[in-house]
Structures are given as C-alpha cells and as structure tokens.
Amino acid sequence: MAHAADPATGGARGVTTPDLAQAGVKNAPKFTSPADRSVRQSAQTAQTAPAAKNRQTAAAAAEAQTAVANPTLAVGLTAGALSAHTVELTSDVTSATTPLDISISWGDGATTTASAGGTESVYSEHTYAELGTYTVKVTVTDKAANTSVTNELAVTTAGSDYTPYGPTRLLDTRSGTGAAKAKVAPYTSAHLKIGGNGGIPAGVTAVVLNVTVTGTTSGGHVTAFADGDEKPTTSNVNFVPGQTVPNLVIVPVGENGYVNLYNGGWESVDLIADVTGYFTQTSSSGYTPLAPQRFVDTRTGAGTAKGQLAGYGSFSTQITGLGKVPASGVTAVALNVTVTNPKSDGHLTVYPGGQQAPTASNVNFTTGQTIANSVIVPVGPDGKISVRNGGWNPADVIVDVVGYYSPQSKGAYLPFAPERFIDTRNPADQAYGPVAGRDYVYAGLGSPGSGVTGFVLNTTVTNTRDSGFLAVSPDPNTLDEYENNAAGPPPPPTSSTLNWTTGKTVPNLVQASTGGTGVIDFWNQSDGDIDLVVDVFGMYQDN
C-alpha cells in the first residue's frame, strides 16, 4: 500500500461545484441595532451645559440646540459574516441632506472612516485577526449642525477555532455510557450531549468524534448531525453484518448542545463515540493543512523501531519540529493512521505523548486486515504522540500527518449542511461511471484567493473490483486550466487515505488541503474500477 502508482490513463473526470467559500457563512446570524438606539449628542450643548448657572438653563439650551441640529439624525446598524474572520457592516443613516462624517470603531483597536451626504446606507467591512465577539461603535457627525449620534452593536465572527479534549469516551451503548444500555434501534438516533458535558463548554459549534459501530447483524450506515437540524442524506460510517468499523466525524452541535447518531441499518447496532476536541467561536487553535507526509512506518523503521508493534505494546514518536510541523505551539495534529498485517483482531489507540493510554479507540481491525482512519489527537508537552496496539498479537502501523492546530494558525472552521458532490453511481452526477484503476477525479471546490485552505470530506469507495487504496491530494492545476485544456498531469500521491479489498465498501474522513488552487484530486490506486462517493461537511478559511 501507499506506493507510487503508474501514470494515469488519461481518463480523469472533473467535478465543479458552486464556490463553497460562502457556504459556511450563508446561515450565519445577522446582528442588528435599530436606529432608535442611537444616542444623540450636541457638541455645543456639551460645552455650554457645564457653564450654565443652573440645570434649567442647561436643559433649555439643550432643547434649543436639538431643535436646530439636524433633528432626524440617526444610524441603524446591521452586520453579518463575509468569511470566517470578516464582518460586513451596514450603517443605515437617516439625516437631512448635508455632509456627514462617519467613524467606525471595530472593537479590536482598529478604526475606519466613511462619509455620507444625507439619508443613505453605508457599507464597510473589517477582518479580525482573532476570532471572538467584538463591540462595534459607529459615530455619525454633522459638523455644520455641531451634533452627532452614536450606535453600538455586538458582533461575533463566523469561524470557529479548535480546542483539544481527551480522547474521552462519551458514548457506549454496550455499557450505558452517555445513553441507555441498549442497542440503537433501526432508523432511530442516539442523542449525545456535547455542550456542557464534562469539561466541554456550552455553545460549542462543532465536535470531533471517533464513532464506532459494532454488534452489527445487517448492513447499514450511521449519519451524524446536529440535533434540531434535518437529517442529511449523507453518511459517516458504513457497515456490513458482523463488522466493527470506526470513522472520524466532525459534526455541528445543535443549539441545545446535542448531536444525533442515526442508525440507517435495518437491525439494531451498538454505537461508541470518543471525543478528541471541539470548536468554538472564540480564539483558540486554528488549522494549517499540509500535504500528507509519512511520519511512522513500522515496516521500514520510519519514526519508530523497525518491526511490528507487539500486542498490547506502544510507542511514542516525535511530531513537532519535523517536516513542516513547527517546533513549538502545536496543540493537536491531524493524522491518517493505518494498520496492516495484524496477526489478530484488535484496535489502535492514539493519544498524547507522556500520558496513559485512554479507553478510547481510533482504528479497529480484524486479523490480516489493512484499514485506515483519520485521527485528531492532542500533542503531548514533549511534542510527541503515542500509539498503543490493543490487540494481543503484533501489527504494522503507519502514520501520515495531514495538518496541525496551533494558536498561530489562522485557518478557522466553518461547518455547513452536509452535501454530496460526488457519487459515481448516480447517472446525474458529473463524474458518473466507475473510476478506472490508476485514474483520478478532480473537484473544483473553491477559487484561488478565497482564503479557503482545506475541506472536511467523507470519502467512501464501493463496488471495488480489486484491492487498493484511495489517495486524496491537492491538484497543482486550477479549474480554469482544466476547462481550457491547459492542465498538466498531476503527480500521483504516495500516501493513502483509505484501503480496501475486493468487494468492500470503506469510508474515511479526509481533511483535504486545497493547495491554493481550490482543486482536490481523488486517486484510485488499484488496478480495478471503483465507485467513489464524497460528501463535504465544512471548510477551513484563513483571514
């Protein structure tokens, strides 16, 4: 697995979607402060009143000043998100026809100015260096009338930063952890509390869960979605009878703090969910995507001792300061972890260096199986992560780094309604038809300059005609170059996203870098045809 493939046959097909740069903010709330909240001040009155001999004289002066000082002057404010870090402000000015000066204090120390000639709407925008809630203050001044009005508005940036947490088990229907001790019935959901659960604060926007389905007696799928939202048609975990299968999920959290895990099979199943972090609209750790880079391979001795990881054994490996991962400031790392050649059933647990292994699991496997799963794990104080083999016999372990989280990273997460944009089984799909061996599908998901650095995707392969692996990587070509037949052949990636054997259906979450062009490739690294399904759940956008 994960070897350099032969050149593509030239049958690559492209998929274009509406520019998703606005998808994460289209449902963001609007913030308003109506004009009747304007506070009026007359500069002349403010100067005269202290010198007045008594309060009645001051009041009379103020009344006289108001009568002549542009009596309709007021400003109403409306704001909304343009991007993860950027807010657009509309100042609706009501005034007599006269020159007006507008001063906008954005609440982070920045101030901008504008002007108006009377009643009109003035549009301004501002990009915040850090996510959070800010108080915007707008002052409109009529110098001729020697008067001004001020209005204030609290705004919250749309993007969310990541906070590592755990790994901690929040749900296990086998033991009654987080839900009733009973299997989840078909076509029903387990309701899992996230916000306010343990040390997780209320108001989280999204959560990172490793969801495992087990005790299966039929085929089906699991769909994760925010409580209060309509269940999407996408899926997160696919399973067959007798299978135990995990998959990483980044899912929005409902306003009530809950998420739903829906059993789309026709028989009851047990569900397990381990949390590794959450997102909030406050400054914490942003995301920096990287081209996948192999940090550990026990088959070659990369990153650890050469040789299979012993049953119930563990190893630690350095993450920070290697490759393109900074030497300091990294709070968590995004990985693709693969187990291959296992000599017995078992599971892998990935956890911060210097800590004891938790009861959570990241990759479940059976004897002889090659299987991968995405992992987001906190980095220990020593800059290391650890991997434990929960099986009783040895297995080979491969770890690819695909990105990292740090306070210095500006990639903020914008979740949106899950959308299926590739399904090669669907005759209406732009990429309809099986993906041939050693070929790829390219997808134009964003535009250069939009600030979008990566997407959170769920990839699934099915109807597999041969064993192989899927590789996901940024394409150096732009969508315009493809559309104008000017694209050069992209190099086949050498890292794997998910692995399969003939006839299997396998999903895996991918945090895919756009590489700056907004085009992402999905490579079939096998000699047989496959069908490909890709769902998009959110994106990262810098400032």
PDB file of N, CA and C in Angstrom, residues 173-246:
ATOM      1  N   THR A 173     -23.135   2.382  24.051  1.00  0.00           N
ATOM      2  CA  THR A 173     -24.448   1.782  24.332  1.00  0.00           C
ATOM      3  C   THR A 173     -24.326   0.385  24.909  1.00  0.00           C
ATOM      4  N   ARG A 174     -23.142  -0.217  24.846  1.00  0.00           N
ATOM      5  CA  ARG A 174     -22.948  -1.539  25.438  1.00  0.00           C
ATOM      6  C   ARG A 174     -22.918  -1.468  26.966  1.00  0.00           C
ATOM      7  N   SER A 175     -22.436  -0.331  27.495  1.00  0.00           N
ATOM      8  CA  SER A 175     -22.294  -0.184  28.944  1.00  0.00           C
ATOM      9  C   SER A 175     -23.254   0.829  29.537  1.00  0.00           C
ATOM     10  N   GLY A 176     -23.966   1.575  28.686  1.00  0.00           N
ATOM     11  CA  GLY A 176     -24.855   2.617  29.184  1.00  0.00           C
ATOM     12  C   GLY A 176     -24.174   3.948  29.388  1.00  0.00           C
ATOM     13  N   THR A 177     -22.976   4.122  28.855  1.00  0.00           N
ATOM     14  CA  THR A 177     -22.270   5.397  28.943  1.00  0.00           C
ATOM     15  C   THR A 177     -22.883   6.398  27.973  1.00  0.00           C
ATOM     16  N   GLY A 178     -23.395   7.497  28.476  1.00  0.00           N
ATOM     17  CA  GLY A 178     -23.926   8.559  27.632  1.00  0.00           C
ATOM     18  C   GLY A 178     -25.290   8.295  27.039  1.00  0.00           C
ATOM     19  N   ALA A 179     -25.845   7.118  27.260  1.00  0.00           N
ATOM     20  CA  ALA A 179     -27.164   6.756  26.726  1.00  0.00           C
ATOM     21  C   ALA A 179     -27.632   5.504  27.443  1.00  0.00           C
ATOM     22  N   ALA A 180     -28.843   5.082  27.142  1.00  0.00           N
ATOM     23  CA  ALA A 180     -29.365   3.859  27.744  1.00  0.00           C
ATOM     24  C   ALA A 180     -28.502   2.663  27.338  1.00  0.00           C
ATOM     25  N   LYS A 181     -28.416   1.680  28.236  1.00  0.00           N
ATOM     26  CA  LYS A 181     -27.667   0.460  27.946  1.00  0.00           C
ATOM     27  C   LYS A 181     -28.520  -0.433  27.064  1.00  0.00           C
ATOM     28  N   ALA A 182     -28.458  -0.158  25.770  1.00  0.00           N
ATOM     29  CA  ALA A 182     -29.265  -0.900  24.797  1.00  0.00           C
ATOM     30  C   ALA A 182     -28.813  -0.512  23.409  1.00  0.00           C
ATOM     31  N   LYS A 183     -28.957  -1.429  22.480  1.00  0.00           N
ATOM     32  CA  LYS A 183     -28.613  -1.120  21.102  1.00  0.00           C
ATOM     33  C   LYS A 183     -29.525  -0.027  20.548  1.00  0.00           C
ATOM     34  N   VAL A 184     -29.011   0.701  19.571  1.00  0.00           N
ATOM     35  CA  VAL A 184     -29.793   1.741  18.907  1.00  0.00           C
ATOM     36  C   VAL A 184     -30.664   1.073  17.847  1.00  0.00           C
ATOM     37  N   ALA A 185     -31.967   1.234  17.978  1.00  0.00           N
ATOM     38  CA  ALA A 185     -32.912   0.584  17.078  1.00  0.00           C
ATOM     39  C   ALA A 185     -32.749   1.112  15.656  1.00  0.00           C
ATOM     40  N   PRO A 186     -33.158   0.320  14.655  1.00  0.00           N
ATOM     41  CA  PRO A 186     -33.056   0.783  13.275  1.00  0.00           C
ATOM     42  C   PRO A 186     -33.874   2.047  13.035  1.00  0.00           C
ATOM     43  N   TYR A 187     -33.306   2.931  12.236  1.00  0.00           N
ATOM     44  CA  TYR A 187     -33.950   4.172  11.814  1.00  0.00           C
ATOM     45  C   TYR A 187     -34.291   5.083  12.987  1.00  0.00           C
ATOM     46  N   THR A 188     -33.498   4.985  14.053  1.00  0.00           N
ATOM     47  CA  THR A 188     -33.602   5.901  15.182  1.00  0.00           C
ATOM     48  C   THR A 188     -32.211   6.427  15.499  1.00  0.00           C
ATOM     49  N   SER A 189     -32.151   7.399  16.410  1.00  0.00           N
ATOM     50  CA  SER A 189     -30.874   8.059  16.717  1.00  0.00           C
ATOM     51  C   SER A 189     -30.528   7.936  18.183  1.00  0.00           C
ATOM     52  N   ALA A 190     -29.240   7.857  18.456  1.00  0.00           N
ATOM     53  CA  ALA A 190     -28.711   8.075  19.798  1.00  0.00           C
ATOM     54  C   ALA A 190     -28.480   9.567  19.953  1.00  0.00           C
ATOM     55  N   HIS A 191     -28.981  10.141  21.042  1.00  0.00           N
ATOM     56  CA  HIS A 191     -28.834  11.575  21.301  1.00  0.00           C
ATOM     57  C   HIS A 191     -27.680  11.761  22.282  1.00  0.00           C
ATOM     58  N   LEU A 192     -26.644  12.424  21.828  1.00  0.00           N
ATOM     59  CA  LEU A 192     -25.415  12.542  22.611  1.00  0.00           C
ATOM     60  C   LEU A 192     -25.198  13.984  23.035  1.00  0.00           C
ATOM     61  N   LYS A 193     -25.078  14.197  24.345  1.00  0.00           N
ATOM     62  CA  LYS A 193     -24.826  15.540  24.852  1.00  0.00           C
ATOM     63  C   LYS A 193     -23.356  15.899  24.673  1.00  0.00           C
ATOM     64  N   ILE A 194     -23.126  17.058  24.067  1.00  0.00           N
ATOM     65  CA  ILE A 194     -21.767  17.552  23.843  1.00  0.00           C
ATOM     66  C   ILE A 194     -21.521  18.804  24.688  1.00  0.00           C
ATOM     67  N   GLY A 195     -22.253  19.888  24.389  1.00  0.00           N
ATOM     68  CA  GLY A 195     -22.080  21.131  25.126  1.00  0.00           C
ATOM     69  C   GLY A 195     -22.467  20.980  26.582  1.00  0.00           C
ATOM     70  N   GLY A 196     -21.567  21.309  27.484  1.00  0.00           N
ATOM     71  CA  GLY A 196     -21.831  21.163  28.905  1.00  0.00           C
ATOM     72  C   GLY A 196     -21.572  19.783  29.446  1.00  0.00           C
ATOM     73  N   ASN A 197     -21.045  18.891  28.623  1.00  0.00           N
ATOM     74  CA  ASN A 197     -20.720  17.528  29.056  1.00  0.00           C
ATOM     75  C   ASN A 197     -19.283  17.499  29.541  1.00  0.00           C
ATOM     76  N   GLY A 198     -19.089  17.195  30.816  1.00  0.00           N
ATOM     77  CA  GLY A 198     -17.734  17.197  31.363  1.00  0.00           C
ATOM     78  C   GLY A 198     -17.136  18.589  31.279  1.00  0.00           C
ATOM     79  N   GLY A 199     -15.931  18.683  30.745  1.00  0.00           N
ATOM     80  CA  GLY A 199     -15.261  19.969  30.614  1.00  0.00           C
ATOM     81  C   GLY A 199     -15.530  20.670  29.298  1.00  0.00           C
ATOM     82  N   ILE A 200     -16.445  20.145  28.483  1.00  0.00           N
ATOM     83  CA  ILE A 200     -16.779  20.785  27.214  1.00  0.00           C
ATOM     84  C   ILE A 200     -17.751  21.923  27.490  1.00  0.00           C
ATOM     85  N   PRO A 201     -17.465  23.145  27.066  1.00  0.00           N
ATOM     86  CA  PRO A 201     -18.353  24.269  27.405  1.00  0.00           C
ATOM     87  C   PRO A 201     -19.638  24.253  26.592  1.00  0.00           C
ATOM     88  N   ALA A 202     -20.639  24.956  27.095  1.00  0.00           N
ATOM     89  CA  ALA A 202     -21.838  25.202  26.302  1.00  0.00           C
ATOM     90  C   ALA A 202     -21.474  26.134  25.145  1.00  0.00           C
ATOM     91  N   GLY A 203     -22.257  26.080  24.090  1.00  0.00           N
ATOM     92  CA  GLY A 203     -22.035  26.975  22.954  1.00  0.00           C
ATOM     93  C   GLY A 203     -21.033  26.489  21.944  1.00  0.00           C
ATOM     94  N   VAL A 204     -20.594  25.223  22.026  1.00  0.00           N
ATOM     95  CA  VAL A 204     -19.674  24.714  21.009  1.00  0.00           C
ATOM     96  C   VAL A 204     -20.399  24.646  19.672  1.00  0.00           C
ATOM     97  N   THR A 205     -19.668  24.905  18.602  1.00  0.00           N
ATOM     98  CA  THR A 205     -20.271  24.906  17.270  1.00  0.00           C
ATOM     99  C   THR A 205     -20.143  23.564  16.561  1.00  0.00           C
ATOM    100  N   ALA A 206     -19.083  22.825  16.859  1.00  0.00           N
ATOM    101  CA  ALA A 206     -18.856  21.521  16.226  1.00  0.00           C
ATOM    102  C   ALA A 206     -17.979  20.692  17.147  1.00  0.00           C
ATOM    103  N   VAL A 207     -18.007  19.374  16.937  1.00  0.00           N
ATOM    104  CA  VAL A 207     -17.239  18.473  17.793  1.00  0.00           C
ATOM    105  C   VAL A 207     -16.570  17.417  16.933  1.00  0.00           C
ATOM    106  N   VAL A 208     -15.400  16.965  17.375  1.00  0.00           N
ATOM    107  CA  VAL A 208     -14.682  15.893  16.701  1.00  0.00           C
ATOM    108  C   VAL A 208     -14.913  14.604  17.481  1.00  0.00           C
ATOM    109  N   LEU A 209     -15.535  13.621  16.828  1.00  0.00           N
ATOM    110  CA  LEU A 209     -15.846  12.346  17.453  1.00  0.00           C
ATOM    111  C   LEU A 209     -15.273  11.208  16.628  1.00  0.00           C
ATOM    112  N   ASN A 210     -14.760  10.197  17.291  1.00  0.00           N
ATOM    113  CA  ASN A 210     -14.484   8.943  16.613  1.00  0.00           C
ATOM    114  C   ASN A 210     -15.666   8.027  16.901  1.00  0.00           C
ATOM    115  N   VAL A 211     -16.453   7.770  15.865  1.00  0.00           N
ATOM    116  CA  VAL A 211     -17.692   6.990  16.007  1.00  0.00           C
ATOM    117  C   VAL A 211     -17.431   5.562  15.544  1.00  0.00           C
ATOM    118  N   THR A 212     -17.742   4.612  16.407  1.00  0.00           N
ATOM    119  CA  THR A 212     -17.556   3.199  16.084  1.00  0.00           C
ATOM    120  C   THR A 212     -18.896   2.487  16.171  1.00  0.00           C
ATOM    121  N   VAL A 213     -19.196   1.700  15.136  1.00  0.00           N
ATOM    122  CA  VAL A 213     -20.392   0.858  15.147  1.00  0.00           C
ATOM    123  C   VAL A 213     -19.946  -0.583  15.331  1.00  0.00           C
ATOM    124  N   THR A 214     -20.647  -1.328  16.190  1.00  0.00           N
ATOM    125  CA  THR A 214     -20.303  -2.718  16.457  1.00  0.00           C
ATOM    126  C   THR A 214     -21.591  -3.479  16.771  1.00  0.00           C
ATOM    127  N   GLY A 215     -21.472  -4.794  16.871  1.00  0.00           N
ATOM    128  CA  GLY A 215     -22.651  -5.615  17.137  1.00  0.00           C
ATOM    129  C   GLY A 215     -23.632  -5.587  15.992  1.00  0.00           C
ATOM    130  N   THR A 216     -23.127  -5.513  14.759  1.00  0.00           N
ATOM    131  CA  THR A 216     -23.996  -5.380  13.591  1.00  0.00           C
ATOM    132  C   THR A 216     -24.473  -6.750  13.112  1.00  0.00           C
ATOM    133  N   THR A 217     -25.746  -6.821  12.779  1.00  0.00           N
ATOM    134  CA  THR A 217     -26.320  -8.051  12.234  1.00  0.00           C
ATOM    135  C   THR A 217     -26.894  -7.842  10.838  1.00  0.00           C
ATOM    136  N   SER A 218     -26.765  -6.623  10.315  1.00  0.00           N
ATOM    137  CA  SER A 218     -27.191  -6.318   8.950  1.00  0.00           C
ATOM    138  C   SER A 218     -26.304  -5.209   8.423  1.00  0.00           C
ATOM    139  N   GLY A 219     -26.445  -4.905   7.166  1.00  0.00           N
ATOM    140  CA  GLY A 219     -25.722  -3.781   6.597  1.00  0.00           C
ATOM    141  C   GLY A 219     -26.433  -2.476   6.901  1.00  0.00           C
ATOM    142  N   GLY A 220     -25.701  -1.371   6.775  1.00  0.00           N
ATOM    143  CA  GLY A 220     -26.306  -0.069   7.000  1.00  0.00           C
ATOM    144  C   GLY A 220     -25.282   1.029   7.082  1.00  0.00           C
ATOM    145  N   HIS A 221     -25.687   2.140   7.648  1.00  0.00           N
ATOM    146  CA  HIS A 221     -24.786   3.276   7.792  1.00  0.00           C
ATOM    147  C   HIS A 221     -25.202   4.092   9.007  1.00  0.00           C
ATOM    148  N   VAL A 222     -24.279   4.943   9.474  1.00  0.00           N
ATOM    149  CA  VAL A 222     -24.546   5.878  10.559  1.00  0.00           C
ATOM    150  C   VAL A 222     -24.379   7.289  10.010  1.00  0.00           C
ATOM    151  N   THR A 223     -25.330   8.163  10.343  1.00  0.00           N
ATOM    152  CA  THR A 223     -25.264   9.563   9.949  1.00  0.00           C
ATOM    153  C   THR A 223     -25.231  10.428  11.197  1.00  0.00           C
ATOM    154  N   ALA A 224     -24.242  11.295  11.295  1.00  0.00           N
ATOM    155  CA  ALA A 224     -24.114  12.217  12.425  1.00  0.00           C
ATOM    156  C   ALA A 224     -24.582  13.595  11.994  1.00  0.00           C
ATOM    157  N   PHE A 225     -25.413  14.228  12.842  1.00  0.00           N
ATOM    158  CA  PHE A 225     -25.891  15.563  12.502  1.00  0.00           C
ATOM    159  C   PHE A 225     -26.324  16.284  13.775  1.00  0.00           C
ATOM    160  N   ALA A 226     -26.427  17.614  13.679  1.00  0.00           N
ATOM    161  CA  ALA A 226     -26.784  18.436  14.832  1.00  0.00           C
ATOM    162  C   ALA A 226     -28.230  18.195  15.219  1.00  0.00           C
ATOM    163  N   ASP A 227     -28.488  18.067  16.512  1.00  0.00           N
ATOM    164  CA  ASP A 227     -29.860  17.950  16.983  1.00  0.00           C
ATOM    165  C   ASP A 227     -30.612  19.238  16.662  1.00  0.00           C
ATOM    166  N   GLY A 228     -31.808  19.099  16.123  1.00  0.00           N
ATOM    167  CA  GLY A 228     -32.580  20.247  15.684  1.00  0.00           C
ATOM    168  C   GLY A 228     -32.498  20.495  14.202  1.00  0.00           C
ATOM    169  N   ASP A 229     -31.490  19.904  13.528  1.00  0.00           N
ATOM    170  CA  ASP A 229     -31.376  20.013  12.072  1.00  0.00           C
ATOM    171  C   ASP A 229     -32.068  18.830  11.403  1.00  0.00           C
ATOM    172  N   GLU A 230     -32.428  19.010  10.152  1.00  0.00           N
ATOM    173  CA  GLU A 230     -32.978  17.910   9.367  1.00  0.00           C
ATOM    174  C   GLU A 230     -31.869  16.902   9.065  1.00  0.00           C
ATOM    175  N   LYS A 231     -32.186  15.618   9.175  1.00  0.00           N
ATOM    176  CA  LYS A 231     -31.181  14.589   8.910  1.00  0.00           C
ATOM    177  C   LYS A 231     -30.747  14.675   7.446  1.00  0.00           C
ATOM    178  N   PRO A 232     -29.429  14.769   7.202  1.00  0.00           N
ATOM    179  CA  PRO A 232     -28.960  14.857   5.812  1.00  0.00           C
ATOM    180  C   PRO A 232     -28.993  13.489   5.132  1.00  0.00           C
ATOM    181  N   THR A 233     -28.816  13.490   3.845  1.00  0.00           N
ATOM    182  CA  THR A 233     -28.799  12.241   3.072  1.00  0.00           C
ATOM    183  C   THR A 233     -27.402  11.644   3.002  1.00  0.00           C
ATOM    184  N   THR A 234     -26.429  12.319   3.602  1.00  0.00           N
ATOM    185  CA  THR A 234     -25.052  11.825   3.603  1.00  0.00           C
ATOM    186  C   THR A 234     -24.883  10.760   4.688  1.00  0.00           C
ATOM    187  N   SER A 235     -23.721  10.087   4.662  1.00  0.00           N
ATOM    188  CA  SER A 235     -23.413   9.085   5.679  1.00  0.00           C
ATOM    189  C   SER A 235     -21.997   9.291   6.192  1.00  0.00           C
ATOM    190  N   ASN A 236     -21.741   8.793   7.405  1.00  0.00           N
ATOM    191  CA  ASN A 236     -20.413   8.919   8.010  1.00  0.00           C
ATOM    192  C   ASN A 236     -19.710   7.576   8.197  1.00  0.00           C
ATOM    193  N   VAL A 237     -20.459   6.537   8.551  1.00  0.00           N
ATOM    194  CA  VAL A 237     -19.897   5.207   8.763  1.00  0.00           C
ATOM    195  C   VAL A 237     -20.762   4.199   8.031  1.00  0.00           C
ATOM    196  N   ASN A 238     -20.146   3.350   7.211  1.00  0.00           N
ATOM    197  CA  ASN A 238     -20.862   2.277   6.522  1.00  0.00           C
ATOM    198  C   ASN A 238     -20.435   0.942   7.117  1.00  0.00           C
ATOM    199  N   PHE A 239     -21.378   0.008   7.247  1.00  0.00           N
ATOM    200  CA  PHE A 239     -21.039  -1.269   7.875  1.00  0.00           C
ATOM    201  C   PHE A 239     -21.804  -2.411   7.223  1.00  0.00           C
ATOM    202  N   VAL A 240     -21.274  -3.619   7.434  1.00  0.00           N
ATOM    203  CA  VAL A 240     -21.895  -4.853   6.952  1.00  0.00           C
ATOM    204  C   VAL A 240     -22.096  -5.763   8.165  1.00  0.00           C
ATOM    205  N   PRO A 241     -22.877  -6.850   8.021  1.00  0.00           N
ATOM    206  CA  PRO A 241     -23.125  -7.733   9.174  1.00  0.00           C
ATOM    207  C   PRO A 241     -21.829  -8.240   9.792  1.00  0.00           C
ATOM    208  N   GLY A 242     -21.785  -8.189  11.123  1.00  0.00           N
ATOM    209  CA  GLY A 242     -20.649  -8.711  11.861  1.00  0.00           C
ATOM    210  C   GLY A 242     -19.446  -7.813  11.910  1.00  0.00           C
ATOM    211  N   GLN A 243     -19.540  -6.619  11.348  1.00  0.00           N
ATOM    212  CA  GLN A 243     -18.381  -5.741  11.246  1.00  0.00           C
ATOM    213  C   GLN A 243     -18.335  -4.741  12.398  1.00  0.00           C
ATOM    214  N   THR A 244     -17.145  -4.472  12.900  1.00  0.00           N
ATOM    215  CA  THR A 244     -16.881  -3.361  13.804  1.00  0.00           C
ATOM    216  C   THR A 244     -16.040  -2.350  13.043  1.00  0.00           C
ATOM    217  N   VAL A 245     -16.561  -1.143  12.849  1.00  0.00           N
ATOM    218  CA  VAL A 245     -15.870  -0.173  11.992  1.00  0.00           C
ATOM    219  C   VAL A 245     -15.973   1.223  12.611  1.00  0.00           C
ATOM    220  N   PRO A 246     -14.845   1.944  12.689  1.00  0.00           N
ATOM    221  CA  PRO A 246     -14.853   3.325  13.188  1.00  0.00           C
ATOM    222  C   PRO A 246     -14.716   4.320  12.044  1.00  0.00           C
TER     223      PRO A 246
END
